[in-house]
Amino acid sequence: MPIVTPEDPGISPSARIDAHIAELGDWRGAMLARVRALIREADPDGVEAWKWGIPVWEHGGILCTGETYKKVVKLTFAKGASLADPSGLFNSSVDGKVRRAIDIREGAEVDEAAFKALIRAAVALNRAAPADSGPVRSRKTSGSA
C-alpha cells in the first residue's frame, strides 16, 4: 500500500489530516487525533478542511485550526476573542483582538467538557453572524425626510 502524505493531490481534507497525524507519529499526532475527536463529538455537522498546510475545522466559517510545532499543538480559534472562556483554556494569543489559541504541551490534559463547550460556542457564534453580503457602501440619501 503506498504511503499517503498530507500534500498528496486528490485526497480529501479528512484523509490529509489522517496522513498528517500518522506522519507526526509522536505525542503531537496523538494529541491532534484526540482534539479532532472532541471537535467531531462537539460538532458532528462540522467540516474538515486542509488550508495553509494545516487542519482546519469549519461550520459556517472557521472554528479553529490545528497547528503542530516541536513543543506544542496549537489550536487557534478564528473568533476566539469573541468567545467566553470560563474555564481559561485560552493560553496563547490572549491579547489579540480577534483570535485566541490553546497551546497544548506534551503530557498536558485537555479539559474535554470545557473544550467541547468552546467548540459549540464557536459554532453558535458563526451561525449568529450575518452572511457576508460584500463590501459595505454608504448610501447617499436626499436631504428631505
Short mmCIF file of N, CA, C and O in Angstrom, two decimals:
data_model
loop_
_atom_site.label_atom_id
_atom_site.label_comp_id
_atom_site.label_asym_id
_atom_site.label_seq_id
_atom_site.Cartn_x
_atom_site.Cartn_y
_atom_site.Cartn_z
N MET A 1 0.85 -1.18 0.00
CA MET A 1 0.00 0.00 0.00
C MET A 1 0.90 1.24 0.00
O MET A 1 1.80 1.35 0.82
N PRO A 2 0.67 2.19 -0.91
CA PRO A 2 1.51 3.38 -0.96
C PRO A 2 1.29 4.27 0.25
O PRO A 2 0.21 4.32 0.83
N ILE A 3 2.34 4.96 0.64
CA ILE A 3 2.27 5.88 1.76
C ILE A 3 1.61 7.17 1.29
O ILE A 3 1.99 7.74 0.27
N VAL A 4 0.60 7.61 2.03
CA VAL A 4 -0.12 8.84 1.71
C VAL A 4 0.45 9.96 2.58
O VAL A 4 0.68 9.77 3.78
N THR A 5 0.68 11.11 1.99
CA THR A 5 1.14 12.27 2.75
C THR A 5 0.08 13.36 2.67
O THR A 5 -0.76 13.35 1.76
N PRO A 6 0.11 14.32 3.60
CA PRO A 6 -0.89 15.39 3.57
C PRO A 6 -0.87 16.20 2.29
O PRO A 6 -1.87 16.83 1.94
N GLU A 7 0.24 16.20 1.57
CA GLU A 7 0.35 17.02 0.37
C GLU A 7 -0.01 16.28 -0.92
O GLU A 7 0.05 16.85 -2.00
N ASP A 8 -0.41 15.01 -0.80
CA ASP A 8 -0.80 14.25 -1.99
C ASP A 8 -2.01 14.91 -2.65
O ASP A 8 -3.00 15.20 -1.99
N PRO A 9 -1.93 15.12 -3.96
CA PRO A 9 -3.09 15.72 -4.65
C PRO A 9 -4.24 14.71 -4.73
O PRO A 9 -4.03 13.50 -4.76
N GLY A 10 -5.43 15.23 -4.74
CA GLY A 10 -6.59 14.39 -4.97
C GLY A 10 -7.13 13.65 -3.76
O GLY A 10 -8.05 12.86 -3.91
N ILE A 11 -6.56 13.86 -2.58
CA ILE A 11 -7.14 13.20 -1.42
C ILE A 11 -8.00 14.21 -0.65
O ILE A 11 -7.79 15.42 -0.74
N SER A 12 -8.96 13.69 0.07
CA SER A 12 -9.89 14.55 0.80
C SER A 12 -9.18 15.27 1.95
O SER A 12 -8.13 14.81 2.43
N PRO A 13 -9.75 16.37 2.43
CA PRO A 13 -9.17 17.04 3.60
C PRO A 13 -9.06 16.11 4.80
O PRO A 13 -8.06 16.13 5.51
N SER A 14 -10.07 15.28 5.03
CA SER A 14 -10.01 14.35 6.17
C SER A 14 -8.86 13.36 6.00
O SER A 14 -8.17 13.04 6.98
N ALA A 15 -8.65 12.88 4.78
CA ALA A 15 -7.53 11.97 4.53
C ALA A 15 -6.20 12.70 4.72
O ALA A 15 -5.22 12.10 5.18
N ARG A 16 -6.14 13.97 4.36
CA ARG A 16 -4.92 14.76 4.59
C ARG A 16 -4.62 14.85 6.08
O ARG A 16 -3.47 14.74 6.52
N ILE A 17 -5.67 15.07 6.87
CA ILE A 17 -5.49 15.17 8.32
C ILE A 17 -5.06 13.82 8.88
O ILE A 17 -4.14 13.76 9.71
N ASP A 18 -5.68 12.74 8.41
CA ASP A 18 -5.25 11.40 8.82
C ASP A 18 -3.76 11.20 8.52
O ASP A 18 -3.00 10.70 9.37
N ALA A 19 -3.34 11.57 7.31
CA ALA A 19 -1.94 11.40 6.90
C ALA A 19 -1.02 12.27 7.76
O ALA A 19 0.08 11.83 8.13
N HIS A 20 -1.45 13.47 8.06
CA HIS A 20 -0.64 14.37 8.89
C HIS A 20 -0.45 13.79 10.29
O HIS A 20 0.67 13.78 10.82
N ILE A 21 -1.52 13.27 10.87
CA ILE A 21 -1.43 12.65 12.20
C ILE A 21 -0.48 11.46 12.16
O ILE A 21 0.39 11.32 13.03
N ALA A 22 -0.60 10.61 11.14
CA ALA A 22 0.29 9.45 11.01
C ALA A 22 1.73 9.87 10.80
O ALA A 22 2.66 9.27 11.35
N GLU A 23 1.92 10.92 10.00
CA GLU A 23 3.26 11.42 9.69
C GLU A 23 3.96 11.94 10.96
O GLU A 23 5.17 11.77 11.11
N LEU A 24 3.21 12.56 11.85
CA LEU A 24 3.81 13.07 13.09
C LEU A 24 4.35 11.92 13.93
O LEU A 24 5.47 11.99 14.42
N GLY A 25 3.53 10.89 14.13
CA GLY A 25 3.97 9.66 14.79
C GLY A 25 4.44 9.81 16.22
O GLY A 25 5.15 8.95 16.72
N ASP A 26 4.08 10.89 16.89
CA ASP A 26 4.51 11.07 18.28
C ASP A 26 3.35 11.63 19.09
O ASP A 26 2.20 11.56 18.67
N TRP A 27 3.64 12.20 20.26
CA TRP A 27 2.59 12.72 21.14
C TRP A 27 1.76 13.80 20.45
O TRP A 27 0.56 13.92 20.72
N ARG A 28 2.38 14.55 19.51
CA ARG A 28 1.64 15.61 18.83
C ARG A 28 0.55 15.01 17.93
O ARG A 28 -0.57 15.53 17.87
N GLY A 29 0.87 13.93 17.25
CA GLY A 29 -0.13 13.25 16.43
C GLY A 29 -1.26 12.69 17.29
O GLY A 29 -2.43 12.81 16.94
N ALA A 30 -0.89 12.09 18.41
CA ALA A 30 -1.91 11.54 19.32
C ALA A 30 -2.79 12.66 19.87
O ALA A 30 -4.02 12.50 19.96
N MET A 31 -2.20 13.80 20.22
CA MET A 31 -2.98 14.91 20.76
C MET A 31 -3.87 15.51 19.67
O MET A 31 -5.04 15.83 19.93
N LEU A 32 -3.34 15.67 18.47
CA LEU A 32 -4.15 16.21 17.38
C LEU A 32 -5.33 15.27 17.09
O LEU A 32 -6.46 15.73 16.88
N ALA A 33 -5.08 13.96 17.12
CA ALA A 33 -6.16 12.99 16.91
C ALA A 33 -7.20 13.11 18.03
O ALA A 33 -8.41 13.02 17.78
N ARG A 34 -6.75 13.33 19.26
CA ARG A 34 -7.67 13.44 20.39
C ARG A 34 -8.56 14.68 20.27
O ARG A 34 -9.77 14.61 20.44
N VAL A 35 -7.94 15.84 19.99
CA VAL A 35 -8.76 17.06 19.90
C VAL A 35 -9.66 16.99 18.67
O VAL A 35 -10.78 17.50 18.70
N ARG A 36 -9.20 16.35 17.61
CA ARG A 36 -10.05 16.16 16.43
C ARG A 36 -11.30 15.37 16.81
O ARG A 36 -12.41 15.72 16.40
N ALA A 37 -11.13 14.31 17.59
CA ALA A 37 -12.27 13.51 18.03
C ALA A 37 -13.22 14.35 18.89
O ALA A 37 -14.45 14.24 18.76
N LEU A 38 -12.67 15.20 19.74
CA LEU A 38 -13.51 16.06 20.58
C LEU A 38 -14.28 17.07 19.73
O LEU A 38 -15.45 17.35 20.01
N ILE A 39 -13.62 17.61 18.72
CA ILE A 39 -14.29 18.55 17.82
C ILE A 39 -15.45 17.85 17.11
O ILE A 39 -16.56 18.39 17.03
N ARG A 40 -15.22 16.64 16.65
CA ARG A 40 -16.27 15.88 15.96
C ARG A 40 -17.43 15.56 16.90
O ARG A 40 -18.59 15.56 16.50
N GLU A 41 -17.11 15.24 18.17
CA GLU A 41 -18.16 14.97 19.15
C GLU A 41 -18.98 16.22 19.42
O GLU A 41 -20.21 16.16 19.52
N ALA A 42 -18.31 17.34 19.55
CA ALA A 42 -18.99 18.60 19.87
C ALA A 42 -19.78 19.14 18.69
O ALA A 42 -20.81 19.78 18.87
N ASP A 43 -19.28 18.88 17.47
CA ASP A 43 -19.92 19.42 16.27
C ASP A 43 -19.95 18.37 15.17
O ASP A 43 -19.16 18.42 14.22
N PRO A 44 -20.87 17.41 15.27
CA PRO A 44 -20.91 16.34 14.27
C PRO A 44 -21.19 16.83 12.85
O PRO A 44 -20.88 16.14 11.89
N ASP A 45 -21.77 18.02 12.71
CA ASP A 45 -22.07 18.56 11.39
C ASP A 45 -20.96 19.44 10.84
O ASP A 45 -21.09 20.01 9.76
N GLY A 46 -19.87 19.55 11.57
CA GLY A 46 -18.75 20.37 11.13
C GLY A 46 -18.05 19.76 9.93
O GLY A 46 -18.25 18.59 9.58
N VAL A 47 -17.21 20.57 9.30
CA VAL A 47 -16.49 20.16 8.10
C VAL A 47 -15.00 20.27 8.36
O VAL A 47 -14.53 21.26 8.94
N GLU A 48 -14.27 19.26 7.92
CA GLU A 48 -12.82 19.31 8.00
C GLU A 48 -12.28 19.86 6.69
O GLU A 48 -12.76 19.52 5.61
N ALA A 49 -11.27 20.71 6.80
CA ALA A 49 -10.62 21.28 5.62
C ALA A 49 -9.11 21.20 5.82
O ALA A 49 -8.62 20.98 6.93
N TRP A 50 -8.39 21.40 4.74
CA TRP A 50 -6.92 21.46 4.77
C TRP A 50 -6.54 22.75 4.07
O TRP A 50 -6.68 22.88 2.86
N LYS A 51 -6.15 23.75 4.86
CA LYS A 51 -5.79 25.06 4.32
C LYS A 51 -4.44 25.47 4.90
O LYS A 51 -4.17 25.20 6.07
N TRP A 52 -3.67 26.17 4.11
CA TRP A 52 -2.38 26.70 4.56
C TRP A 52 -1.47 25.60 5.08
O TRP A 52 -0.60 25.83 5.92
N GLY A 53 -1.69 24.36 4.63
CA GLY A 53 -0.88 23.23 5.06
C GLY A 53 -1.18 22.73 6.46
O GLY A 53 -0.36 22.03 7.06
N ILE A 54 -2.38 23.05 6.97
CA ILE A 54 -2.76 22.62 8.32
C ILE A 54 -4.24 22.21 8.34
O ILE A 54 -5.02 22.63 7.52
N PRO A 55 -4.61 21.39 9.35
CA PRO A 55 -6.02 21.04 9.52
C PRO A 55 -6.84 22.25 9.96
O PRO A 55 -6.38 23.07 10.76
N VAL A 56 -8.06 22.33 9.42
CA VAL A 56 -8.98 23.41 9.75
C VAL A 56 -10.35 22.79 9.95
O VAL A 56 -10.77 21.94 9.18
N TRP A 57 -11.04 23.23 11.00
CA TRP A 57 -12.40 22.77 11.25
C TRP A 57 -13.33 23.96 11.06
O TRP A 57 -13.09 25.05 11.58
N GLU A 58 -14.42 23.71 10.31
CA GLU A 58 -15.33 24.78 9.93
C GLU A 58 -16.78 24.39 10.19
O GLU A 58 -17.13 23.21 10.15
N HIS A 59 -17.58 25.39 10.42
CA HIS A 59 -19.04 25.25 10.48
C HIS A 59 -19.59 26.66 10.36
O HIS A 59 -19.57 27.42 11.33
N GLY A 60 -19.99 27.02 9.14
CA GLY A 60 -20.45 28.37 8.91
C GLY A 60 -19.31 29.38 8.96
O GLY A 60 -19.52 30.56 9.21
N GLY A 61 -18.11 28.92 8.77
CA GLY A 61 -16.88 29.71 8.89
C GLY A 61 -15.87 28.90 9.68
O GLY A 61 -16.18 27.81 10.18
N ILE A 62 -14.69 29.42 9.80
CA ILE A 62 -13.63 28.69 10.52
C ILE A 62 -13.92 28.68 12.01
O ILE A 62 -14.21 29.71 12.61
N LEU A 63 -13.84 27.48 12.61
CA LEU A 63 -13.91 27.34 14.06
C LEU A 63 -12.51 27.46 14.64
O LEU A 63 -12.23 28.33 15.45
N CYS A 64 -11.64 26.54 14.19
CA CYS A 64 -10.25 26.57 14.66
C CYS A 64 -9.35 25.84 13.69
O CYS A 64 -9.80 25.10 12.83
N THR A 65 -8.06 26.10 13.85
CA THR A 65 -7.02 25.42 13.09
C THR A 65 -6.20 24.58 14.06
O THR A 65 -6.19 24.85 15.27
N GLY A 66 -5.52 23.57 13.54
CA GLY A 66 -4.69 22.70 14.38
C GLY A 66 -3.27 22.65 13.88
O GLY A 66 -2.97 21.89 12.96
N GLU A 67 -2.43 23.47 14.46
CA GLU A 67 -1.02 23.51 14.05
C GLU A 67 -0.18 22.67 15.01
O GLU A 67 -0.49 22.59 16.19
N THR A 68 0.88 22.09 14.49
CA THR A 68 1.78 21.31 15.33
C THR A 68 3.18 21.89 15.23
O THR A 68 3.69 22.13 14.14
N TYR A 69 3.74 22.13 16.37
CA TYR A 69 5.10 22.64 16.49
C TYR A 69 5.91 21.64 17.31
O TYR A 69 5.36 20.65 17.81
N LYS A 70 7.17 21.90 17.47
CA LYS A 70 8.04 20.96 18.17
C LYS A 70 7.56 20.70 19.60
O LYS A 70 7.56 19.57 20.07
N LYS A 71 7.12 21.77 20.29
CA LYS A 71 6.77 21.63 21.70
C LYS A 71 5.30 21.81 22.02
O LYS A 71 4.90 21.63 23.17
N VAL A 72 4.48 22.16 21.02
CA VAL A 72 3.05 22.35 21.30
C VAL A 72 2.19 21.94 20.11
O VAL A 72 2.63 21.97 18.97
N VAL A 73 0.96 21.59 20.44
CA VAL A 73 -0.12 21.51 19.47
C VAL A 73 -0.93 22.77 19.74
O VAL A 73 -1.39 23.00 20.85
N LYS A 74 -1.07 23.61 18.72
CA LYS A 74 -1.74 24.90 18.87
C LYS A 74 -3.09 24.87 18.15
O LYS A 74 -3.15 24.61 16.95
N LEU A 75 -4.14 25.14 18.90
CA LEU A 75 -5.49 25.24 18.34
C LEU A 75 -5.87 26.70 18.38
O LEU A 75 -6.05 27.29 19.44
N THR A 76 -5.94 27.30 17.20
CA THR A 76 -6.24 28.72 17.09
C THR A 76 -7.70 28.89 16.67
O THR A 76 -8.11 28.41 15.62
N PHE A 77 -8.45 29.58 17.51
CA PHE A 77 -9.87 29.84 17.24
C PHE A 77 -9.97 31.16 16.51
O PHE A 77 -9.54 32.21 17.02
N ALA A 78 -10.57 31.11 15.31
CA ALA A 78 -10.61 32.27 14.43
C ALA A 78 -11.29 33.48 15.07
O ALA A 78 -10.87 34.61 14.85
N LYS A 79 -12.31 33.25 15.86
CA LYS A 79 -13.03 34.34 16.53
C LYS A 79 -12.95 34.19 18.04
O LYS A 79 -13.88 34.54 18.77
N GLY A 80 -11.83 33.69 18.50
CA GLY A 80 -11.67 33.38 19.92
C GLY A 80 -11.86 34.55 20.86
O GLY A 80 -12.35 34.37 21.99
N ALA A 81 -11.51 35.75 20.43
CA ALA A 81 -11.67 36.92 21.30
C ALA A 81 -13.14 37.21 21.59
O ALA A 81 -13.46 37.87 22.57
N SER A 82 -14.03 36.69 20.78
CA SER A 82 -15.47 36.89 20.97
C SER A 82 -16.13 35.75 21.74
O SER A 82 -17.34 35.77 21.93
N LEU A 83 -15.34 34.77 22.16
CA LEU A 83 -15.89 33.62 22.87
C LEU A 83 -15.64 33.72 24.37
O LEU A 83 -14.54 34.08 24.80
N ALA A 84 -16.66 33.40 25.14
CA ALA A 84 -16.47 33.29 26.60
C ALA A 84 -15.60 32.05 26.85
O ALA A 84 -15.78 31.02 26.21
N ASP A 85 -14.69 32.17 27.78
CA ASP A 85 -13.79 31.06 28.12
C ASP A 85 -13.73 30.93 29.64
O ASP A 85 -12.71 31.20 30.26
N PRO A 86 -14.85 30.53 30.26
CA PRO A 86 -14.89 30.48 31.72
C PRO A 86 -13.89 29.51 32.34
O PRO A 86 -13.49 29.69 33.49
N SER A 87 -13.47 28.50 31.60
CA SER A 87 -12.51 27.52 32.12
C SER A 87 -11.07 27.94 31.90
O SER A 87 -10.15 27.25 32.33
N GLY A 88 -10.85 29.04 31.17
CA GLY A 88 -9.49 29.53 30.96
C GLY A 88 -8.64 28.64 30.06
O GLY A 88 -7.44 28.51 30.30
N LEU A 89 -9.25 28.07 29.03
CA LEU A 89 -8.49 27.22 28.10
C LEU A 89 -7.52 28.03 27.25
O LEU A 89 -6.44 27.55 26.92
N PHE A 90 -7.93 29.24 26.86
CA PHE A 90 -7.05 30.05 26.02
C PHE A 90 -5.82 30.45 26.81
O PHE A 90 -5.91 31.07 27.87
N ASN A 91 -4.65 30.08 26.29
CA ASN A 91 -3.40 30.39 26.98
C ASN A 91 -2.34 30.96 26.03
O ASN A 91 -1.18 31.07 26.38
N SER A 92 -2.78 31.31 24.81
CA SER A 92 -1.87 31.85 23.82
C SER A 92 -2.63 32.86 22.96
O SER A 92 -3.84 32.70 22.75
N SER A 93 -1.94 33.86 22.50
CA SER A 93 -2.55 34.93 21.69
C SER A 93 -3.72 35.58 22.43
O SER A 93 -4.68 36.02 21.81
N VAL A 94 -3.63 35.67 23.74
CA VAL A 94 -4.74 36.17 24.54
C VAL A 94 -4.91 37.69 24.45
O VAL A 94 -5.94 38.21 24.87
N ASP A 95 -3.94 38.38 23.90
CA ASP A 95 -4.06 39.82 23.73
C ASP A 95 -4.55 40.21 22.34
O ASP A 95 -4.74 41.39 22.07
N GLY A 96 -4.76 39.22 21.48
CA GLY A 96 -5.22 39.50 20.12
C GLY A 96 -6.64 40.05 20.12
O GLY A 96 -7.44 39.76 21.01
N LYS A 97 -6.95 40.82 19.12
CA LYS A 97 -8.28 41.44 19.03
C LYS A 97 -9.31 40.51 18.38
O LYS A 97 -10.50 40.75 18.50
N VAL A 98 -8.85 39.45 17.71
CA VAL A 98 -9.78 38.55 17.03
C VAL A 98 -9.56 37.10 17.44
O VAL A 98 -10.46 36.43 17.91
N ARG A 99 -8.35 36.59 17.28
CA ARG A 99 -8.06 35.18 17.53
C ARG A 99 -7.61 34.95 18.97
O ARG A 99 -7.11 35.84 19.64
N ARG A 100 -7.80 33.71 19.40
CA ARG A 100 -7.25 33.21 20.66
C ARG A 100 -6.79 31.79 20.38
O ARG A 100 -7.32 31.11 19.50
N ALA A 101 -5.82 31.31 21.16
CA ALA A 101 -5.30 29.97 20.91
C ALA A 101 -5.12 29.20 22.21
O ALA A 101 -5.02 29.78 23.29
N ILE A 102 -5.07 27.90 22.04
CA ILE A 102 -4.77 26.97 23.13
C ILE A 102 -3.50 26.24 22.74
O ILE A 102 -3.47 25.57 21.70
N ASP A 103 -2.45 26.40 23.52
CA ASP A 103 -1.21 25.65 23.31
C ASP A 103 -1.24 24.45 24.24
O ASP A 103 -1.36 24.61 25.47
N ILE A 104 -1.14 23.26 23.67
CA ILE A 104 -1.13 22.03 24.46
C ILE A 104 0.26 21.43 24.39
O ILE A 104 0.77 21.14 23.32
N ARG A 105 0.87 21.28 25.54
CA ARG A 105 2.22 20.73 25.63
C ARG A 105 2.16 19.23 25.91
O ARG A 105 1.16 18.71 26.38
N GLU A 106 3.26 18.56 25.64
CA GLU A 106 3.35 17.12 25.88
C GLU A 106 2.99 16.82 27.32
O GLU A 106 3.45 17.47 28.25
N GLY A 107 2.14 15.82 27.51
CA GLY A 107 1.73 15.39 28.85
C GLY A 107 0.57 16.17 29.44
O GLY A 107 0.05 15.81 30.48
N ALA A 108 0.16 17.24 28.78
CA ALA A 108 -0.94 18.06 29.30
C ALA A 108 -2.27 17.33 29.11
O ALA A 108 -2.44 16.57 28.16
N GLU A 109 -3.18 17.58 30.02
CA GLU A 109 -4.53 17.04 29.93
C GLU A 109 -5.43 18.11 29.34
O GLU A 109 -5.27 19.29 29.63
N VAL A 110 -6.38 17.70 28.52
CA VAL A 110 -7.35 18.62 27.95
C VAL A 110 -8.65 18.47 28.74
O VAL A 110 -9.13 17.35 28.93
N ASP A 111 -9.19 19.59 29.20
CA ASP A 111 -10.50 19.59 29.86
C ASP A 111 -11.53 19.36 28.75
O ASP A 111 -11.91 20.30 28.05
N GLU A 112 -11.93 18.11 28.58
CA GLU A 112 -12.77 17.74 27.45
C GLU A 112 -14.10 18.47 27.44
O GLU A 112 -14.55 18.94 26.39
N ALA A 113 -14.76 18.57 28.59
CA ALA A 113 -16.06 19.24 28.65
C ALA A 113 -15.92 20.71 28.28
O ALA A 113 -16.71 21.25 27.51
N ALA A 114 -14.91 21.37 28.82
CA ALA A 114 -14.70 22.79 28.53
C ALA A 114 -14.32 23.00 27.07
O ALA A 114 -14.78 23.95 26.43
N PHE A 115 -13.50 22.10 26.52
CA PHE A 115 -13.10 22.22 25.11
C PHE A 115 -14.30 22.06 24.19
O PHE A 115 -14.49 22.84 23.26
N LYS A 116 -15.13 21.06 24.46
CA LYS A 116 -16.31 20.86 23.62
C LYS A 116 -17.28 22.03 23.75
O LYS A 116 -17.89 22.44 22.76
N ALA A 117 -17.39 22.60 24.93
CA ALA A 117 -18.24 23.78 25.11
C ALA A 117 -17.71 24.95 24.28
O ALA A 117 -18.49 25.71 23.69
N LEU A 118 -16.38 25.09 24.21
CA LEU A 118 -15.78 26.15 23.42
C LEU A 118 -16.05 25.94 21.92
O LEU A 118 -16.37 26.91 21.20
N ILE A 119 -15.98 24.70 21.47
CA ILE A 119 -16.30 24.39 20.06
C ILE A 119 -17.75 24.73 19.78
O ILE A 119 -18.07 25.39 18.77
N ARG A 120 -18.65 24.32 20.67
CA ARG A 120 -20.08 24.62 20.46
C ARG A 120 -20.33 26.13 20.45
O ARG A 120 -21.15 26.63 19.67
N ALA A 121 -19.63 26.86 21.30
CA ALA A 121 -19.78 28.32 21.33
C ALA A 121 -19.28 28.93 20.03
O ALA A 121 -19.87 29.88 19.51
N ALA A 122 -18.19 28.39 19.47
CA ALA A 122 -17.66 28.90 18.20
C ALA A 122 -18.65 28.63 17.07
O ALA A 122 -18.85 29.48 16.20
N VAL A 123 -19.30 27.47 17.09
CA VAL A 123 -20.32 27.15 16.08
C VAL A 123 -21.47 28.15 16.21
O VAL A 123 -21.93 28.72 15.22
N ALA A 124 -21.94 28.37 17.43
CA ALA A 124 -23.06 29.29 17.67
C ALA A 124 -22.71 30.69 17.20
O ALA A 124 -23.54 31.38 16.60
N LEU A 125 -21.48 31.13 17.46
CA LEU A 125 -21.05 32.46 17.03
C LEU A 125 -21.05 32.56 15.51
O LEU A 125 -21.53 33.54 14.94
N ASN A 126 -20.53 31.54 14.84
CA ASN A 126 -20.54 31.54 13.36
C ASN A 126 -21.96 31.55 12.81
O ASN A 126 -22.23 32.23 11.83
N ARG A 127 -22.84 30.80 13.44
CA ARG A 127 -24.22 30.73 12.95
C ARG A 127 -24.96 32.04 13.18
O ARG A 127 -25.88 32.37 12.44
N ALA A 128 -24.57 32.77 14.22
CA ALA A 128 -25.24 34.03 14.55
C ALA A 128 -24.77 35.18 13.68
O ALA A 128 -25.45 36.19 13.55
N ALA A 129 -23.59 35.03 13.07
CA ALA A 129 -23.02 36.11 12.26
C ALA A 129 -23.83 36.28 10.99
O ALA A 129 -24.22 35.30 10.35
N PRO A 130 -24.10 37.52 10.61
CA PRO A 130 -24.82 37.73 9.35
C PRO A 130 -23.99 37.27 8.16
O PRO A 130 -22.76 37.33 8.20
N ALA A 131 -24.66 36.80 7.15
CA ALA A 131 -23.95 36.37 5.94
C ALA A 131 -23.22 37.55 5.33
O ALA A 131 -23.73 38.66 5.34
N ASP A 132 -22.04 37.30 4.82
CA ASP A 132 -21.26 38.36 4.19
C ASP A 132 -21.93 38.73 2.87
O ASP A 132 -22.05 37.92 1.97
N SER A 133 -22.38 39.96 2.80
CA SER A 133 -23.07 40.39 1.58
C SER A 133 -22.20 41.29 0.73
O SER A 133 -22.69 42.03 -0.09
N GLY A 134 -20.90 41.23 0.96
CA GLY A 134 -19.99 42.03 0.16
C GLY A 134 -19.60 43.30 0.89
O GLY A 134 -19.92 43.49 2.05
N PRO A 135 -18.89 44.16 0.21
CA PRO A 135 -18.41 45.37 0.86
C PRO A 135 -19.55 46.30 1.26
O PRO A 135 -20.59 46.35 0.60
N VAL A 136 -19.33 46.97 2.36
CA VAL A 136 -20.33 47.92 2.85
C VAL A 136 -20.13 49.23 2.10
O VAL A 136 -19.02 49.74 2.00
N ARG A 137 -21.20 49.75 1.56
CA ARG A 137 -21.14 51.01 0.84
C ARG A 137 -22.07 51.99 1.53
O ARG A 137 -23.18 51.63 1.94
N SER A 138 -21.62 53.21 1.62
CA SER A 138 -22.50 54.22 2.20
C SER A 138 -23.57 54.58 1.18
O SER A 138 -23.34 54.54 -0.02
N ARG A 139 -24.72 54.93 1.69
CA ARG A 139 -25.82 55.32 0.80
C ARG A 139 -25.99 56.84 0.89
O ARG A 139 -26.00 57.39 1.98
N LYS A 140 -26.11 57.43 -0.22
CA LYS A 140 -26.41 58.87 -0.24
C LYS A 140 -27.93 58.99 -0.21
O LYS A 140 -28.63 58.36 -0.97
N THR A 141 -28.39 59.79 0.71
CA THR A 141 -29.82 60.00 0.81
C THR A 141 -30.13 61.46 0.52
O THR A 141 -29.28 62.34 0.72
N SER A 142 -31.32 61.68 0.11
CA SER A 142 -31.70 63.07 -0.15
C SER A 142 -31.86 63.79 1.17
O SER A 142 -32.08 63.19 2.21
N GLY A 143 -31.75 65.06 1.14
CA GLY A 143 -31.85 65.87 2.35
C GLY A 143 -33.25 65.91 2.92
O GLY A 143 -33.44 66.28 4.06
N SER A 144 -34.27 65.52 2.18
CA SER A 144 -35.63 65.58 2.71
C SER A 144 -35.96 64.29 3.41
O SER A 144 -35.60 63.21 2.99
N ALA A 145 -36.67 64.44 4.51
CA ALA A 145 -37.03 63.24 5.27
C ALA A 145 -38.52 63.10 5.36
O ALA A 145 -39.27 63.97 5.37
#
